[in-house]
Amino acid sequence: DERVLVTDASEPGAAQIVATLDVGSLLAEQPGADPTRSGDGHAVAVDADGRIAIGVNGAVVVWDGDGAGTARVLWSSPDNRPVRSVAFGGDGLLAAGDGCGWVRTWDDLSDSSEPVGELDLTEDDICPTADGDPKREVSRIAFGDGGIWVVGDESLVRHVAIGTDGAPVGSTVVDGVAENFVRAVATTVDGPWVAIGGAEQSLFVGDSARLIEQMLPDDADPRLAGHTNEIGAVTFADTGEDAPTLLATASNDGSIRLWWAERAEDGGPLSLLAGAVVPPSVACTSLDRCLALDVAFSPDGSTVASVGSDGLVHVWHGLTDPVVGCDLASSLVEDDDLRAQLGTATPAPCDELG
């Protein structure tokens, strides 16, 4: 509906909307605005200072102060290409990937500005192509290893290097990770892991530095299996060095899956401790009517929020510990029919913990 909502869910059971931005109206107020352009949103990212970046059709919007400040159009596309993904780097750099295979970066978000650099990940300058189809689309981006991980259509998996001025300066193609379209990528806060998911339905998790050097693991399977449809989103929780690594995935099979794993010290794959599976919201009673669209953790890793196609956002607290998290996930599924649809997480269900 062309709106972005900011919700305060810091207290269990007390989530409330605290700010709303009408992106469609903001775009319509721009000089020379295209009256046919919609403000449909595709991506949202939040930095440590509370700035919110929003990727919409043909533009990147920045909203200050956790939604309490001003909003402005940072950049507008001359051909109305959709901005499918946005992400903040630790140094305040903002990156965006669009539906035509381009990645752009900005270091100044104070006003409308041109990017400090841009990189075309395809060889065709036409967007869309002559037959009307889009080019290789960038689905998701994530900062990591001194650059940006980029995934998208046609098994697109690349690591884009960033120069000292914040501009993208080249990319490395990572082969062997995907054979079809890729929709999800995430990196751990403190390294070294990158997780990649898409049409293969399993989640590839590997040492990111080794992947850039094309050193794919050959002694163990680096994939976490369990979803029965494409994976559209993945995120890591910042659980600290002493706690198990915690990931969450959202899939078109209608489920959110949580994965607790041990870190490997030799660069090998993660060792899975446990997994749990839940619907995207407590109102979901049939997975074919409520796809899981996205999932995200709070900065401290203790809270996870998910959204489904039913339009509801669900927030869970206290998931960092695998035993507590598994018990909580199990308690959310009260409907017997839904429990049968979800099945059990593989390869290590929660009831094996203790």
Tab-separated table of C-alpha atoms in Angstrom, residues 4-186:
chain	number	residue	atom	x	y	z
A	4	VAL	CA	6.532	1.906	5.517
A	5	LEU	CA	5.733	1.254	9.173
A	6	VAL	CA	8.061	1.487	12.188
A	7	THR	CA	7.015	-0.805	15.033
A	8	ASP	CA	8.234	-0.840	18.628
A	9	ALA	CA	8.337	-4.462	19.787
A	10	SER	CA	10.814	-4.081	22.651
A	11	GLU	CA	8.309	-5.381	25.184
A	12	PRO	CA	6.854	-8.893	24.718
A	13	GLY	CA	3.179	-8.740	23.807
A	14	ALA	CA	3.181	-4.952	23.418
A	15	ALA	CA	4.148	-4.272	19.786
A	16	GLN	CA	2.809	-1.000	18.432
A	17	ILE	CA	3.250	1.132	15.309
A	18	VAL	CA	5.138	4.314	16.217
A	19	ALA	CA	5.659	5.928	12.790
A	20	THR	CA	4.296	5.668	9.248
A	21	LEU	CA	5.764	6.939	5.982
A	22	ASP	CA	3.630	7.324	2.842
A	23	VAL	CA	6.280	6.622	0.202
A	24	GLY	CA	3.852	7.150	-2.691
A	25	SER	CA	3.086	10.705	-1.548
A	26	LEU	CA	6.795	11.440	-1.009
A	27	LEU	CA	7.637	10.382	-4.568
A	28	ALA	CA	4.706	12.354	-5.997
A	29	GLU	CA	6.046	15.540	-4.372
A	30	GLN	CA	9.355	15.342	-6.238
A	31	PRO	CA	9.941	17.863	-9.078
A	32	GLY	CA	9.015	16.316	-12.408
A	33	ALA	CA	7.572	13.240	-10.712
A	34	ASP	CA	6.206	10.505	-12.943
A	35	PRO	CA	2.492	10.209	-12.072
A	36	THR	CA	2.511	6.530	-13.079
A	37	ARG	CA	5.290	5.591	-10.656
A	38	SER	CA	4.149	3.595	-7.656
A	39	GLY	CA	5.732	3.744	-4.229
A	40	ASP	CA	5.692	-0.002	-3.736
A	41	GLY	CA	8.509	-0.982	-1.405
A	42	HIS	CA	10.891	-3.875	-2.013
A	43	ALA	CA	13.545	-3.616	0.721
A	44	VAL	CA	14.314	-1.937	4.057
A	45	ALA	CA	17.556	-1.610	6.034
A	46	VAL	CA	18.336	0.178	9.324
A	47	ASP	CA	21.761	1.383	10.480
A	48	ALA	CA	23.129	1.842	14.015
A	49	ASP	CA	22.050	5.514	14.049
A	50	GLY	CA	18.427	4.687	13.294
A	51	ARG	CA	18.492	5.760	9.665
A	52	ILE	CA	16.131	3.715	7.508
A	53	ALA	CA	16.908	3.042	3.849
A	54	ILE	CA	14.011	1.968	1.642
A	55	GLY	CA	14.233	0.495	-1.845
A	56	VAL	CA	11.146	1.227	-3.974
A	57	ASN	CA	10.220	1.324	-7.643
A	58	GLY	CA	12.692	3.733	-9.213
A	59	ALA	CA	14.167	5.255	-6.062
A	60	VAL	CA	16.074	4.951	-2.808
A	61	VAL	CA	14.454	6.723	0.159
A	62	VAL	CA	16.186	7.592	3.454
A	63	TRP	CA	14.197	8.180	6.653
A	64	ASP	CA	15.953	9.542	9.761
A	65	GLY	CA	15.600	8.976	13.491
A	66	ASP	CA	13.976	5.526	13.634
A	67	GLY	CA	11.092	7.030	11.680
A	68	ALA	CA	10.820	10.138	13.870
A	69	GLY	CA	12.855	12.383	11.552
A	70	THR	CA	12.593	13.611	7.998
A	71	ALA	CA	12.321	11.446	4.890
A	72	ARG	CA	13.812	12.249	1.489
A	73	VAL	CA	14.456	10.674	-1.873
A	74	LEU	CA	18.200	10.000	-1.903
A	75	TRP	CA	18.347	8.841	-5.515
A	76	SER	CA	15.859	8.459	-8.342
A	77	SER	CA	16.257	6.127	-11.312
A	78	PRO	CA	15.826	7.734	-14.752
A	79	ASP	CA	14.071	4.612	-16.073
A	80	ASN	CA	12.032	3.656	-12.979
A	81	ARG	CA	13.950	0.434	-12.361
A	82	PRO	CA	12.972	-1.291	-9.089
A	83	VAL	CA	15.461	-1.191	-6.216
A	84	ARG	CA	15.251	-4.745	-4.882
A	85	SER	CA	17.749	-4.622	-2.008
A	86	VAL	CA	19.423	-2.097	0.294
A	87	ALA	CA	22.061	-2.625	2.996
A	88	PHE	CA	24.226	-0.561	5.342
A	89	GLY	CA	27.914	-1.217	5.909
A	90	GLY	CA	29.584	-0.790	9.269
A	91	ASP	CA	31.163	2.499	8.184
A	92	GLY	CA	27.848	4.100	7.243
A	93	LEU	CA	28.115	3.223	3.561
A	94	LEU	CA	24.778	2.475	1.906
A	95	ALA	CA	24.463	0.034	-0.996
A	96	ALA	CA	21.531	-0.748	-3.272
A	97	GLY	CA	20.932	-3.398	-5.913
A	98	ASP	CA	18.330	-2.998	-8.650
A	99	GLY	CA	16.268	-5.041	-11.050
A	100	CYS	CA	18.675	-4.456	-13.917
A	101	GLY	CA	21.836	-5.906	-12.396
A	102	TRP	CA	23.442	-2.730	-11.023
A	103	VAL	CA	24.956	-2.135	-7.569
A	104	ARG	CA	25.395	1.432	-6.278
A	105	THR	CA	26.903	2.915	-3.103
A	106	TRP	CA	26.498	6.215	-1.208
A	107	ASP	CA	28.580	7.713	1.597
A	108	ASP	CA	26.549	10.916	2.054
A	109	LEU	CA	22.914	10.439	3.015
A	110	SER	CA	22.231	13.998	4.146
A	111	ASP	CA	20.447	15.036	0.962
A	112	SER	CA	19.575	13.824	-2.512
A	113	SER	CA	22.821	12.778	-4.138
A	114	GLU	CA	24.393	10.720	-6.862
A	115	PRO	CA	26.101	7.495	-5.767
A	116	VAL	CA	29.848	7.536	-5.134
A	117	GLY	CA	30.086	4.630	-7.527
A	118	GLU	CA	28.132	2.041	-9.460
A	119	LEU	CA	28.829	-1.298	-11.101
A	120	ASP	CA	26.898	-3.168	-13.808
A	121	LEU	CA	27.044	-6.904	-13.131
A	122	THR	CA	25.768	-7.743	-16.629
A	123	GLU	CA	27.104	-7.100	-20.115
A	124	ASP	CA	23.893	-5.660	-21.571
A	125	ASP	CA	23.295	-1.921	-21.252
A	126	ILE	CA	19.604	-2.239	-22.144
A	127	CYS	CA	17.089	-2.392	-19.312
A	128	PRO	CA	14.732	-4.019	-19.864
A	129	THR	CA	15.995	-6.117	-22.728
A	130	ALA	CA	14.627	-5.708	-26.243
A	131	ASP	CA	11.997	-8.415	-25.702
A	132	GLY	CA	10.686	-6.644	-22.624
A	133	ASP	CA	12.174	-9.000	-20.056
A	134	PRO	CA	14.248	-7.656	-17.178
A	135	LYS	CA	17.978	-8.205	-17.077
A	136	ARG	CA	19.677	-10.300	-14.422
A	137	GLU	CA	18.039	-8.974	-11.297
A	138	VAL	CA	19.861	-8.323	-8.033
A	139	SER	CA	17.674	-9.923	-5.364
A	140	ARG	CA	19.687	-9.322	-2.179
A	141	ILE	CA	22.943	-7.762	-1.043
A	142	ALA	CA	24.929	-8.009	2.212
A	143	PHE	CA	28.167	-6.384	3.340
A	144	GLY	CA	31.049	-8.702	4.236
A	145	ASP	CA	34.760	-9.366	3.673
A	146	GLY	CA	35.583	-5.809	2.650
A	147	GLY	CA	32.878	-5.711	0.026
A	148	ILE	CA	29.315	-6.654	-0.828
A	149	TRP	CA	27.853	-10.104	-1.450
A	150	VAL	CA	25.348	-9.958	-4.318
A	151	VAL	CA	22.855	-12.657	-5.348
A	152	GLY	CA	20.107	-12.755	-7.938
A	153	ASP	CA	18.699	-14.342	-11.067
A	154	GLU	CA	20.451	-16.979	-13.192
A	155	SER	CA	22.537	-18.332	-10.279
A	156	LEU	CA	24.063	-14.883	-9.701
A	157	VAL	CA	26.498	-15.063	-6.749
A	158	ARG	CA	29.264	-12.451	-6.671
A	159	HIS	CA	31.450	-10.611	-4.206
A	160	VAL	CA	31.839	-6.935	-5.139
A	161	ALA	CA	35.040	-5.261	-3.936
A	162	ILE	CA	34.773	-1.752	-2.450
A	163	GLY	CA	37.518	0.850	-2.945
A	164	THR	CA	38.813	3.296	-0.368
A	165	ASP	CA	36.340	5.919	-1.580
A	166	GLY	CA	33.394	3.586	-1.016
A	167	ALA	CA	32.798	2.877	-4.703
A	168	PRO	CA	32.469	-0.660	-6.135
A	169	VAL	CA	35.593	-1.445	-8.148
A	170	GLY	CA	35.043	-4.959	-9.479
A	171	SER	CA	33.476	-8.303	-8.678
A	172	THR	CA	34.416	-11.956	-8.249
A	173	VAL	CA	32.081	-14.615	-9.630
A	174	VAL	CA	31.525	-17.437	-7.105
A	175	ASP	CA	30.700	-20.666	-8.936
A	176	GLY	CA	29.302	-23.906	-7.564
A	177	VAL	CA	26.945	-22.397	-4.992
A	178	ALA	CA	23.714	-22.262	-6.997
A	179	GLU	CA	22.359	-23.613	-10.280
A	180	ASN	CA	19.197	-21.503	-10.402
A	181	PHE	CA	17.977	-18.152	-9.144
A	182	VAL	CA	19.202	-16.994	-5.711
A	183	ARG	CA	17.009	-14.888	-3.425
A	184	ALA	CA	18.797	-14.676	-0.064
A	185	VAL	CA	22.241	-13.830	1.318
A	186	ALA	CA	23.506	-12.881	4.787
